[in-house]
Amino acid sequence: MFRNIASDGFVFSDPRSPGDVSRDSKPGCIIAAPSFPASTPGIDQDYVFHWVRDGAVAAMEVAKAGMPVRPGGTVQTLNDYVQFADLCHSNAQPPLTKGHACFEISGEPRPWSEQNDGPALQTITILAAYDQLDVATRKQAVDLVNANVAYLLGVYEGPTTNLWEEHSGYSFFARSAQLRCFEEIQASTVAGIDKPAGLRPAVDWLRQALAEHWDGNRYVSVLADPGGGARPSPQNPVVSGYDPNIDIVQAALYGALPVTDTGLLATAAQLRSQWEEGGTAFYPINKSDKDQFGIGPMFGRYPEDSYDGDTAHPVRGGHPWALSTCNVAELHYRLAAEIKAGNSVPRDNLSAPFFAQSGIDTSTPPAAAAAALTATGDAMVMAVIHHSDHLELSEQFDGTTGYQRSVRNLTWSYAACLSAMRARAEAV
């Protein structure tokens, strides 16, 4: 993962302008991957850019890693990250918004969409990293956090481009990330953090909005914007074939949705079943892995996904993603930790199918349930490791052969694996 984080001595060049030092990376830039078409046969996508969301997810792992510190107890990588994030924020001038999602490695805006999960996740990461920043960067961090919150308070009720950058609407993931951001701001003891009067109403509104994504069977990923100020309905989703969507699980890991929410667990059970044998989006590699090695399953994004790094040649059904699989494993680990702490299994009619996938029923004691969930998560992570290239992770695995495909060395793949391992350490 660190090979994708720029410093003053580790510099990326823009593959579109080799030799132009003005376009070189600034310290703290976190690229999505070092992969671009000329370096990766079979893809037509350039990932040598800084996405606000992906950068925050990766920087969180740096903040949680217990990195070696400089004199004064600071971590230079985190100082660099905050400074680069602030540069990007400053460069996002109208007609762009402060939710602009993607930047050049030099910090200039890349023509892209506005995505209001990014400022929320960036704020959460900066709060986690604050104690590891130097004095000057702490002031910069507080100012950036306050600016992010002020921006989000003006847009949280509106639609945004969703996590997968494919549709605009009312995003469950964005709302969950915003809710966690506002809750952490309310609880923060960092000097200088503003706590506007609008925080409490925003928290209450977002909690209600998340509940409105429930369609009686699962959480819907994106609701359409009906216009005219009317509230959206789960019976009016943006697009068919988009649910169940892995971003609901991610809304629990990176946002405020509790891992004990039985609607979340019902959705997660449907996610798993659609990619196992007999499912609507079955990956043959999942059956092979189970039969030969007792590992898996691996997870994709949503049932009718067609992206594999080459938009000119879409593949119907998509493929498993390393980050999706590690995210679902982490859900199991976090839930195991909650069960151990509370000595109670959140099993009801909604969550029963999820627990049944790990062999847990009404007679299973909490300790045994926690152990079973941990074992389920381990099998998923072992599938990722088994199909990795000596622990190097691309974005996806082929759904039939298991070989890696799409862009290579995806930063979020590593961050998701590290996050899952942190969660596992708390579960056992």
CSV table of C-alpha atoms in Angstrom, one decimal:
chain,number,residue,atom,x,y,z
A,1,MET,CA,0.0,0.0,0.0
A,2,PHE,CA,2.8,2.4,0.8
A,3,ARG,CA,4.1,2.1,-2.7
A,4,ASN,CA,1.0,4.1,-3.7
A,5,ILE,CA,1.6,7.0,-1.3
A,6,ALA,CA,3.8,9.8,-2.5
A,7,SER,CA,6.4,11.5,-0.3
A,8,ASP,CA,9.1,14.1,-0.9
A,9,GLY,CA,11.5,11.3,-1.9
A,10,PHE,CA,9.0,9.0,-3.5
A,11,VAL,CA,7.5,10.7,-6.5
A,12,PHE,CA,5.0,9.6,-9.1
A,13,SER,CA,5.1,10.9,-12.7
A,14,ASP,CA,2.0,11.6,-14.7
A,15,PRO,CA,2.0,8.8,-17.3
A,16,ARG,CA,0.2,11.1,-19.7
A,17,SER,CA,3.1,13.7,-19.5
A,18,PRO,CA,6.3,11.8,-18.8
A,19,GLY,CA,9.2,14.2,-18.0
A,20,ASP,CA,6.9,17.2,-17.0
A,21,VAL,CA,7.9,17.7,-13.4
A,22,SER,CA,5.2,20.3,-12.9
A,23,ARG,CA,2.7,17.4,-13.1
A,24,ASP,CA,4.6,15.2,-10.7
A,25,SER,CA,3.0,14.1,-7.4
A,26,LYS,CA,3.0,16.2,-4.3
A,27,PRO,CA,3.8,14.5,-0.9
A,28,GLY,CA,0.7,12.9,0.6
A,29,CYS,CA,-0.9,12.1,-2.7
A,30,ILE,CA,-2.4,8.6,-2.5
A,31,ILE,CA,-3.0,7.1,-6.0
A,32,ALA,CA,-5.7,4.6,-6.5
A,33,ALA,CA,-3.3,2.3,-8.3
A,34,PRO,CA,-0.1,2.6,-10.3
A,35,SER,CA,-1.9,1.0,-13.3
A,36,PHE,CA,-2.6,2.8,-16.6
A,37,PRO,CA,-3.3,1.3,-20.1
A,38,ALA,CA,0.3,1.4,-21.3
A,39,SER,CA,1.5,-0.5,-18.3
A,40,THR,CA,-1.3,-3.0,-17.9
A,41,PRO,CA,-2.4,-4.9,-21.0
A,42,GLY,CA,-6.1,-5.6,-21.2
A,43,ILE,CA,-7.3,-2.4,-19.5
A,44,ASP,CA,-8.2,1.0,-20.7
A,45,GLN,CA,-8.4,2.8,-17.4
A,46,ASP,CA,-5.9,5.2,-15.8
A,47,TYR,CA,-5.8,5.0,-12.0
A,48,VAL,CA,-2.8,7.3,-11.4
A,49,PHE,CA,-5.1,9.8,-9.7
A,50,HIS,CA,-6.0,10.7,-6.1
A,51,TRP,CA,-9.6,9.9,-5.2
A,52,VAL,CA,-10.7,11.6,-2.0
A,53,ARG,CA,-12.6,8.5,-0.8
A,54,ASP,CA,-9.9,6.0,-1.6
A,55,GLY,CA,-7.2,8.3,-0.1
A,56,ALA,CA,-9.2,8.6,3.1
A,57,VAL,CA,-9.7,4.8,3.4
A,58,ALA,CA,-5.9,4.2,2.9
A,59,ALA,CA,-4.8,7.0,5.2
A,60,MET,CA,-7.0,5.6,8.0
A,61,GLU,CA,-4.9,2.4,7.9
A,62,VAL,CA,-1.8,4.5,8.2
A,63,ALA,CA,-3.4,6.3,11.2
A,64,LYS,CA,-4.3,2.9,12.8
A,65,ALA,CA,-1.0,1.1,12.1
A,66,GLY,CA,1.2,2.4,14.9
A,67,MET,CA,3.8,3.8,12.5
A,68,PRO,CA,7.3,4.8,13.6
A,69,VAL,CA,7.2,8.4,14.6
A,70,ARG,CA,9.4,11.4,14.2
A,71,PRO,CA,10.7,13.5,17.1
A,72,GLY,CA,7.6,15.0,18.7
A,73,GLY,CA,5.6,11.9,18.1
A,74,THR,CA,4.4,12.7,14.6
A,75,VAL,CA,4.0,10.5,11.5
A,76,GLN,CA,5.2,12.3,8.4
A,77,THR,CA,3.0,10.3,6.0
A,78,LEU,CA,-0.1,11.7,7.8
A,79,ASN,CA,1.3,15.2,7.8
A,80,ASP,CA,1.7,14.9,4.1
A,81,TYR,CA,-1.7,13.4,3.6
A,82,VAL,CA,-3.5,16.3,5.4
A,83,GLN,CA,-1.4,18.9,3.6
A,84,PHE,CA,-2.2,17.3,0.2
A,85,ALA,CA,-5.9,17.0,1.1
A,86,ASP,CA,-6.0,20.7,2.0
A,87,LEU,CA,-4.3,21.5,-1.3
A,88,CYS,CA,-7.0,19.6,-3.2
A,89,HIS,CA,-9.7,21.2,-1.2
A,90,SER,CA,-8.3,24.7,-2.0
A,91,ASN,CA,-8.1,23.9,-5.7
A,92,ALA,CA,-11.7,22.7,-5.9
A,93,GLN,CA,-13.0,26.1,-7.0
A,94,PRO,CA,-16.4,26.9,-8.6
A,95,PRO,CA,-18.0,25.5,-10.7
A,96,LEU,CA,-16.6,22.5,-8.8
A,97,THR,CA,-17.8,21.8,-5.3
A,98,LYS,CA,-15.9,20.9,-2.1
A,99,GLY,CA,-17.2,17.4,-2.8
A,100,HIS,CA,-15.1,17.0,-6.0
A,101,ALA,CA,-14.0,13.4,-6.0
A,102,CYS,CA,-10.8,13.1,-8.0
A,103,PHE,CA,-7.6,15.0,-8.4
A,104,GLU,CA,-4.4,15.0,-10.4
A,105,ILE,CA,-1.3,13.8,-8.5
A,106,SER,CA,-0.2,17.4,-8.5
A,107,GLY,CA,-3.3,18.4,-6.5
A,108,GLU,CA,-5.1,20.0,-9.5
A,109,PRO,CA,-8.8,19.0,-10.0
A,110,ARG,CA,-9.4,16.2,-12.6
A,111,PRO,CA,-12.6,16.6,-14.6
A,112,TRP,CA,-14.8,14.2,-12.6
A,113,SER,CA,-18.0,14.0,-10.5
A,114,GLU,CA,-19.0,15.5,-7.2
A,115,GLN,CA,-19.3,12.8,-4.5
A,116,ASN,CA,-20.4,13.9,-1.0
A,117,ASP,CA,-19.1,10.8,0.8
A,118,GLY,CA,-15.5,12.0,0.2
A,119,PRO,CA,-15.4,15.0,2.6
A,120,ALA,CA,-17.1,12.9,5.3
A,121,LEU,CA,-14.6,10.0,5.1
A,122,GLN,CA,-11.7,12.5,4.9
A,123,THR,CA,-12.9,14.2,8.0
A,124,ILE,CA,-13.2,10.9,9.9
A,125,THR,CA,-9.7,10.0,8.9
A,126,ILE,CA,-8.2,13.3,9.9
A,127,LEU,CA,-9.9,13.1,13.3
A,128,ALA,CA,-8.3,9.6,13.7
A,129,ALA,CA,-4.9,10.9,12.7
A,130,TYR,CA,-5.0,14.2,14.6
A,131,ASP,CA,-2.8,13.1,17.5
A,132,GLN,CA,0.0,12.0,15.1
A,133,LEU,CA,0.2,15.3,13.3
A,134,ASP,CA,2.7,18.1,13.9
A,135,VAL,CA,1.6,21.4,15.4
A,136,ALA,CA,1.4,23.3,12.1
A,137,THR,CA,-0.5,20.5,10.4
A,138,ARG,CA,-2.9,20.2,13.3
A,139,LYS,CA,-4.1,23.8,12.6
A,140,GLN,CA,-4.4,22.9,8.9
A,141,ALA,CA,-6.4,19.8,9.8
A,142,VAL,CA,-8.8,21.6,12.0
A,143,ASP,CA,-9.5,24.2,9.4
A,144,LEU,CA,-10.1,21.5,6.7
A,145,VAL,CA,-12.4,19.5,9.0
A,146,ASN,CA,-14.4,22.7,9.8
A,147,ALA,CA,-14.7,23.5,6.1
A,148,ASN,CA,-15.8,19.9,5.2
A,149,VAL,CA,-18.5,19.9,7.9
A,150,ALA,CA,-19.8,23.3,6.8
A,151,TYR,CA,-20.0,22.0,3.2
A,152,LEU,CA,-21.7,18.8,4.2
A,153,LEU,CA,-24.3,20.6,6.3
A,154,GLY,CA,-25.4,22.4,3.1
A,155,VAL,CA,-25.7,19.3,0.9
A,156,TYR,CA,-26.5,16.2,3.0
A,157,GLU,CA,-30.2,16.3,2.2
A,158,GLY,CA,-29.5,16.3,-1.5
A,159,PRO,CA,-28.6,13.6,-4.1
A,160,THR,CA,-25.0,12.9,-5.0
A,161,THR,CA,-22.9,10.6,-7.3
A,162,ASN,CA,-22.8,7.2,-5.6
A,163,LEU,CA,-19.8,5.2,-4.4
A,164,TRP,CA,-19.3,3.4,-7.7
A,165,GLU,CA,-19.6,6.6,-9.7
A,166,GLU,CA,-22.3,5.3,-11.9
A,167,HIS,CA,-25.5,7.0,-10.8
A,168,SER,CA,-26.7,10.1,-9.1
A,169,GLY,CA,-29.3,9.8,-6.4
A,170,TYR,CA,-29.8,9.4,-2.7
A,171,SER,CA,-26.9,7.1,-1.7
A,172,PHE,CA,-27.1,4.9,1.3
A,173,PHE,CA,-23.3,4.7,1.6
A,174,ALA,CA,-22.9,8.5,1.4
A,175,ARG,CA,-25.6,9.1,4.0
A,176,SER,CA,-24.1,6.6,6.3
A,177,ALA,CA,-20.6,8.2,5.9
A,178,GLN,CA,-22.1,11.6,6.5
A,179,LEU,CA,-23.9,10.4,9.6
A,180,ARG,CA,-20.7,8.9,11.1
A,181,CYS,CA,-18.9,12.2,10.3
A,182,PHE,CA,-21.4,14.3,12.1
A,183,GLU,CA,-21.6,12.0,15.1
A,184,GLU,CA,-17.8,12.0,15.4
A,185,ILE,CA,-17.7,15.8,15.2
A,186,GLN,CA,-20.3,16.0,17.9
A,187,ALA,CA,-18.1,13.7,20.1
A,188,SER,CA,-14.8,15.3,19.2
A,189,THR,CA,-12.6,16.9,21.9
A,190,VAL,CA,-10.1,18.4,19.4
A,191,ALA,CA,-9.6,22.1,20.2
A,192,GLY,CA,-11.0,24.4,17.5
A,193,ILE,CA,-13.4,21.9,15.9
A,194,ASP,CA,-16.7,23.8,15.2
A,195,LYS,CA,-20.0,22.2,16.3
A,196,PRO,CA,-22.6,24.1,14.4
A,197,ALA,CA,-26.2,24.1,15.6
A,198,GLY,CA,-27.2,22.2,12.5
A,199,LEU,CA,-25.3,19.0,13.5
A,200,ARG,CA,-28.0,17.5,15.7
A,201,PRO,CA,-30.9,18.0,13.2
A,202,ALA,CA,-28.6,16.6,10.5
A,203,VAL,CA,-27.9,13.5,12.6
A,204,ASP,CA,-31.6,12.9,13.2
A,205,TRP,CA,-32.5,13.5,9.6
A,206,LEU,CA,-29.8,11.1,8.2
A,207,ARG,CA,-30.9,8.3,10.6
A,208,GLN,CA,-34.4,8.6,9.3
A,209,ALA,CA,-33.2,8.8,5.7
A,210,LEU,CA,-31.2,5.6,6.1
A,211,ALA,CA,-34.3,3.8,7.4
A,212,GLU,CA,-36.2,4.9,4.3
A,213,HIS,CA,-33.8,2.7,2.1
A,214,TRP,CA,-35.4,-0.4,3.6
A,215,ASP,CA,-37.7,-2.0,1.1
A,216,GLY,CA,-39.0,-4.8,3.4
A,217,ASN,CA,-36.4,-7.2,2.2
A,218,ARG,CA,-33.0,-5.4,2.0
A,219,TYR,CA,-31.4,-2.0,2.0
A,220,VAL,CA,-31.5,-0.3,-1.4
A,221,SER,CA,-28.2,1.2,-2.5
A,222,VAL,CA,-29.4,4.3,-4.3
A,223,LEU,CA,-32.8,5.9,-4.4
A,224,ALA,CA,-33.9,8.1,-7.3
A,225,ASP,CA,-34.3,11.8,-7.0
A,226,PRO,CA,-38.0,12.3,-7.8
A,227,GLY,CA,-37.6,16.1,-8.0
A,228,GLY,CA,-39.9,18.7,-6.6
A,229,GLY,CA,-38.7,18.3,-3.1
A,230,ALA,CA,-40.6,15.0,-2.6
A,231,ARG,CA,-38.9,12.4,-0.4
A,232,PRO,CA,-37.5,9.4,-2.3
A,233,SER,CA,-39.0,5.9,-2.0
A,234,PRO,CA,-37.3,2.5,-1.9
A,235,GLN,CA,-39.9,1.4,-4.4
A,236,ASN,CA,-38.3,3.9,-6.9
A,237,PRO,CA,-34.6,2.9,-7.1
A,238,VAL,CA,-32.4,4.4,-9.7
A,239,VAL,CA,-31.7,1.2,-11.7
A,240,SER,CA,-32.6,-2.4,-11.7
A,241,GLY,CA,-29.9,-5.0,-11.1
A,242,TYR,CA,-28.1,-2.8,-8.7
A,243,ASP,CA,-29.2,-4.6,-5.5
A,244,PRO,CA,-28.2,-6.2,-3.3
A,245,ASN,CA,-25.1,-4.0,-3.5
A,246,ILE,CA,-21.9,-4.4,-1.5
A,247,ASP,CA,-21.9,-0.7,-0.7
A,248,ILE,CA,-24.5,-1.6,2.0
A,249,VAL,CA,-21.8,-3.6,3.9
A,250,GLN,CA,-19.3,-0.8,3.3
A,251,ALA,CA,-21.8,1.6,4.8
A,252,ALA,CA,-21.4,-0.3,8.1
A,253,LEU,CA,-17.6,-0.5,7.9
A,254,TYR,CA,-16.9,3.1,6.8
A,255,GLY,CA,-20.1,4.7,8.0
A,256,ALA,CA,-22.5,4.7,10.9
A,257,LEU,CA,-24.6,1.7,10.2
A,258,PRO,CA,-24.2,-0.7,13.2
A,259,VAL,CA,-22.9,-4.2,12.3
A,260,THR,CA,-25.7,-5.6,14.5
A,261,ASP,CA,-28.4,-4.1,12.3
A,262,THR,CA,-30.4,-7.1,11.2
A,263,GLY,CA,-31.5,-5.4,8.0
A,264,LEU,CA,-27.8,-5.1,7.1
A,265,LEU,CA,-27.3,-8.8,7.9
A,266,ALA,CA,-30.3,-9.8,5.8
A,267,THR,CA,-28.8,-7.8,2.9
A,268,ALA,CA,-25.4,-9.4,3.4
A,269,ALA,CA,-26.9,-12.8,3.3
A,270,GLN,CA,-28.5,-12.0,-0.1
A,271,LEU,CA,-25.1,-10.7,-1.3
A,272,ARG,CA,-23.4,-14.0,-0.5
A,273,SER,CA,-26.1,-16.2,-2.0
A,274,GLN,CA,-26.2,-14.4,-5.3
A,275,TRP,CA,-22.5,-15.2,-5.9
A,276,GLU,CA,-22.6,-18.8,-4.7
A,277,GLU,CA,-23.8,-21.9,-6.6
A,278,GLY,CA,-27.4,-21.4,-7.6
A,279,GLY,CA,-27.2,-17.6,-7.3
A,280,THR,CA,-28.2,-15.2,-9.9
A,281,ALA,CA,-24.7,-13.9,-10.4
A,282,PHE,CA,-22.8,-17.2,-9.6
A,283,TYR,CA,-19.0,-17.1,-9.8
A,284,PRO,CA,-17.7,-20.6,-10.7
A,285,ILE,CA,-14.5,-19.9,-8.8
A,286,ASN,CA,-16.5,-19.8,-5.6
A,287,LYS,CA,-17.6,-23.4,-6.1
A,288,SER,CA,-14.1,-24.5,-7.1
A,289,ASP,CA,-12.6,-22.9,-4.0
A,290,LYS,CA,-15.1,-24.4,-1.7
A,291,ASP,CA,-14.8,-27.9,-3.1
A,292,GLN,CA,-11.0,-28.0,-3.4
A,293,PHE,CA,-9.8,-25.9,-0.4
A,294,GLY,CA,-12.8,-25.0,1.8
A,295,ILE,CA,-12.2,-21.3,1.3
A,296,GLY,CA,-14.3,-18.4,0.1
A,297,PRO,CA,-16.7,-17.2,-1.2
A,298,MET,CA,-15.5,-14.1,-2.9
A,299,PHE,CA,-17.7,-11.1,-3.5
A,300,GLY,CA,-18.3,-8.6,-6.3
A,301,ARG,CA,-20.1,-5.3,-6.2
A,302,TYR,CA,-23.7,-6.0,-7.5
A,303,PRO,CA,-25.4,-8.6,-9.6
A,304,GLU,CA,-25.4,-7.0,-13.0
A,305,ASP,CA,-21.9,-5.4,-12.7
A,306,SER,CA,-20.0,-5.5,-16.0
A,307,TYR,CA,-16.8,-3.5,-15.2
A,308,ASP,CA,-13.4,-5.3,-15.3
A,309,GLY,CA,-11.0,-2.4,-16.0
A,310,ASP,CA,-11.8,-2.4,-19.7
A,311,THR,CA,-14.9,-0.3,-20.3
A,312,ALA,CA,-14.7,-0.9,-24.0
A,313,HIS,CA,-15.3,-4.6,-23.5
A,314,PRO,CA,-17.7,-5.1,-20.5
A,315,VAL,CA,-18.2,-8.5,-19.0
A,316,ARG,CA,-21.7,-9.3,-18.0
A,317,GLY,CA,-21.8,-10.4,-14.4
A,318,GLY,CA,-18.6,-8.8,-13.4
A,319,HIS,CA,-16.0,-10.4,-11.2
A,320,PRO,CA,-15.1,-10.8,-7.5
A,321,TRP,CA,-13.2,-7.8,-6.0
A,322,ALA,CA,-10.5,-8.2,-3.3
A,323,LEU,CA,-11.8,-5.2,-1.4
A,324,SER,CA,-15.5,-6.4,-1.4
A,325,THR,CA,-14.4,-9.8,-0.1
A,326,CYS,CA,-12.3,-8.4,2.7
A,327,ASN,CA,-15.1,-6.0,3.6
A,328,VAL,CA,-17.5,-8.8,4.1
A,329,ALA,CA,-14.9,-10.7,6.1
A,330,GLU,CA,-14.5,-7.6,8.3
A,331,LEU,CA,-18.3,-7.5,8.8
A,332,HIS,CA,-18.0,-11.0,10.2
A,333,TYR,CA,-15.1,-10.1,12.5
A,334,ARG,CA,-16.7,-7.0,13.8
A,335,LEU,CA,-20.0,-8.8,14.5
A,336,ALA,CA,-18.1,-11.5,16.3
A,337,ALA,CA,-16.5,-8.9,18.5
A,338,GLU,CA,-19.9,-7.3,19.3
A,339,ILE,CA,-21.3,-10.7,20.2
A,340,LYS,CA,-18.4,-11.5,22.5
A,341,ALA,CA,-18.7,-8.1,24.2
A,342,GLY,CA,-22.5,-8.3,24.7
A,343,ASN,CA,-22.8,-12.1,25.0
A,344,SER,CA,-25.8,-11.9,22.7
A,345,VAL,CA,-26.5,-12.9,19.1
A,346,PRO,CA,-28.7,-10.4,17.2
A,347,ARG,CA,-30.7,-13.2,15.5
A,348,ASP,CA,-34.2,-12.6,14.3
A,349,ASN,CA,-36.2,-13.5,11.2
A,350,LEU,CA,-34.3,-11.0,9.1
A,351,SER,CA,-30.8,-12.0,10.2
A,352,ALA,CA,-31.4,-15.8,10.5
A,353,PRO,CA,-30.3,-16.5,6.9
A,354,PHE,CA,-27.0,-14.6,7.5
A,355,PHE,CA,-26.2,-16.6,10.6
A,356,ALA,CA,-27.3,-19.9,9.0
A,357,GLN,CA,-24.5,-19.3,6.4
A,358,SER,CA,-22.1,-19.8,9.3
A,359,GLY,CA,-23.9,-22.7,10.8
A,360,ILE,CA,-25.5,-20.6,13.6
A,361,ASP,CA,-29.0,-21.2,14.8
A,362,THR,CA,-31.1,-20.5,17.9
A,363,SER,CA,-29.3,-23.1,19.9
A,364,THR,CA,-25.8,-21.7,19.2
A,365,PRO,CA,-24.2,-20.0,22.3
A,366,PRO,CA,-22.8,-16.5,21.8
A,367,ALA,CA,-19.2,-17.7,22.2
A,368,ALA,CA,-19.6,-20.4,19.6
A,369,ALA,CA,-21.4,-18.0,17.3
A,370,ALA,CA,-18.5,-15.5,17.5
A,371,ALA,CA,-16.0,-18.3,16.7
A,372,ALA,CA,-18.1,-19.5,13.7
A,373,LEU,CA,-18.3,-16.0,12.3
A,374,THR,CA,-14.6,-15.5,12.7
A,375,ALA,CA,-14.0,-18.8,10.8
A,376,THR,CA,-16.3,-17.6,8.0
A,377,GLY,CA,-14.4,-14.4,7.7
A,378,ASP,CA,-11.1,-16.3,7.7
A,379,ALA,CA,-12.3,-18.5,4.8
A,380,MET,CA,-13.1,-15.3,2.8
A,381,VAL,CA,-9.7,-13.7,3.4
A,382,MET,CA,-7.9,-17.0,2.6
A,383,ALA,CA,-9.6,-17.0,-0.8
A,384,VAL,CA,-8.1,-13.5,-1.4
A,385,ILE,CA,-4.7,-14.6,-0.3
A,386,HIS,CA,-4.9,-17.8,-2.3
A,387,HIS,CA,-5.6,-15.9,-5.5
A,388,SER,CA,-3.2,-13.1,-4.9
A,389,ASP,CA,0.1,-12.8,-6.7
A,390,HIS,CA,2.5,-13.5,-3.8
A,391,LEU,CA,0.3,-11.2,-1.7
A,392,GLU,CA,0.1,-8.5,-4.3
A,393,LEU,CA,-3.6,-7.6,-5.0
A,394,SER,CA,-5.2,-6.3,-8.1
A,395,GLU,CA,-8.7,-4.8,-8.2
A,396,GLN,CA,-10.5,-8.0,-9.2
A,397,PHE,CA,-10.2,-11.8,-9.6
A,398,ASP,CA,-11.6,-13.6,-12.6
A,399,GLY,CA,-15.0,-15.1,-11.6
A,400,THR,CA,-14.2,-18.3,-13.4
A,401,THR,CA,-10.4,-18.9,-13.1
A,402,GLY,CA,-9.6,-16.9,-10.0
A,403,TYR,CA,-6.7,-15.2,-11.7
A,404,GLN,CA,-6.2,-11.5,-11.0
A,405,ARG,CA,-7.5,-9.0,-13.5
A,406,SER,CA,-8.3,-5.3,-13.9
A,407,VAL,CA,-5.9,-2.7,-12.5
A,408,ARG,CA,-2.9,-4.0,-10.5
A,409,ASN,CA,-2.0,-3.1,-7.0
A,410,LEU,CA,-5.2,-1.3,-6.1
A,411,THR,CA,-4.7,0.8,-2.9
A,412,TRP,CA,-8.1,0.1,-1.6
A,413,SER,CA,-7.6,-3.7,-1.9
A,414,TYR,CA,-4.7,-3.5,0.6
A,415,ALA,CA,-6.5,-1.0,2.9
A,416,ALA,CA,-9.5,-3.3,3.0
A,417,CYS,CA,-7.3,-6.3,3.9
A,418,LEU,CA,-5.5,-4.4,6.6
A,419,SER,CA,-8.8,-3.1,8.1
A,420,ALA,CA,-10.1,-6.7,8.1
A,421,MET,CA,-7.1,-7.9,10.0
A,422,ARG,CA,-7.4,-5.2,12.6
A,423,ALA,CA,-11.0,-6.2,13.1
A,424,ARG,CA,-10.0,-9.8,13.4
A,425,ALA,CA,-7.5,-9.0,16.1
A,426,GLU,CA,-10.3,-7.5,18.1
A,427,ALA,CA,-12.6,-10.5,17.6
A,428,VAL,CA,-10.3,-13.3,18.8
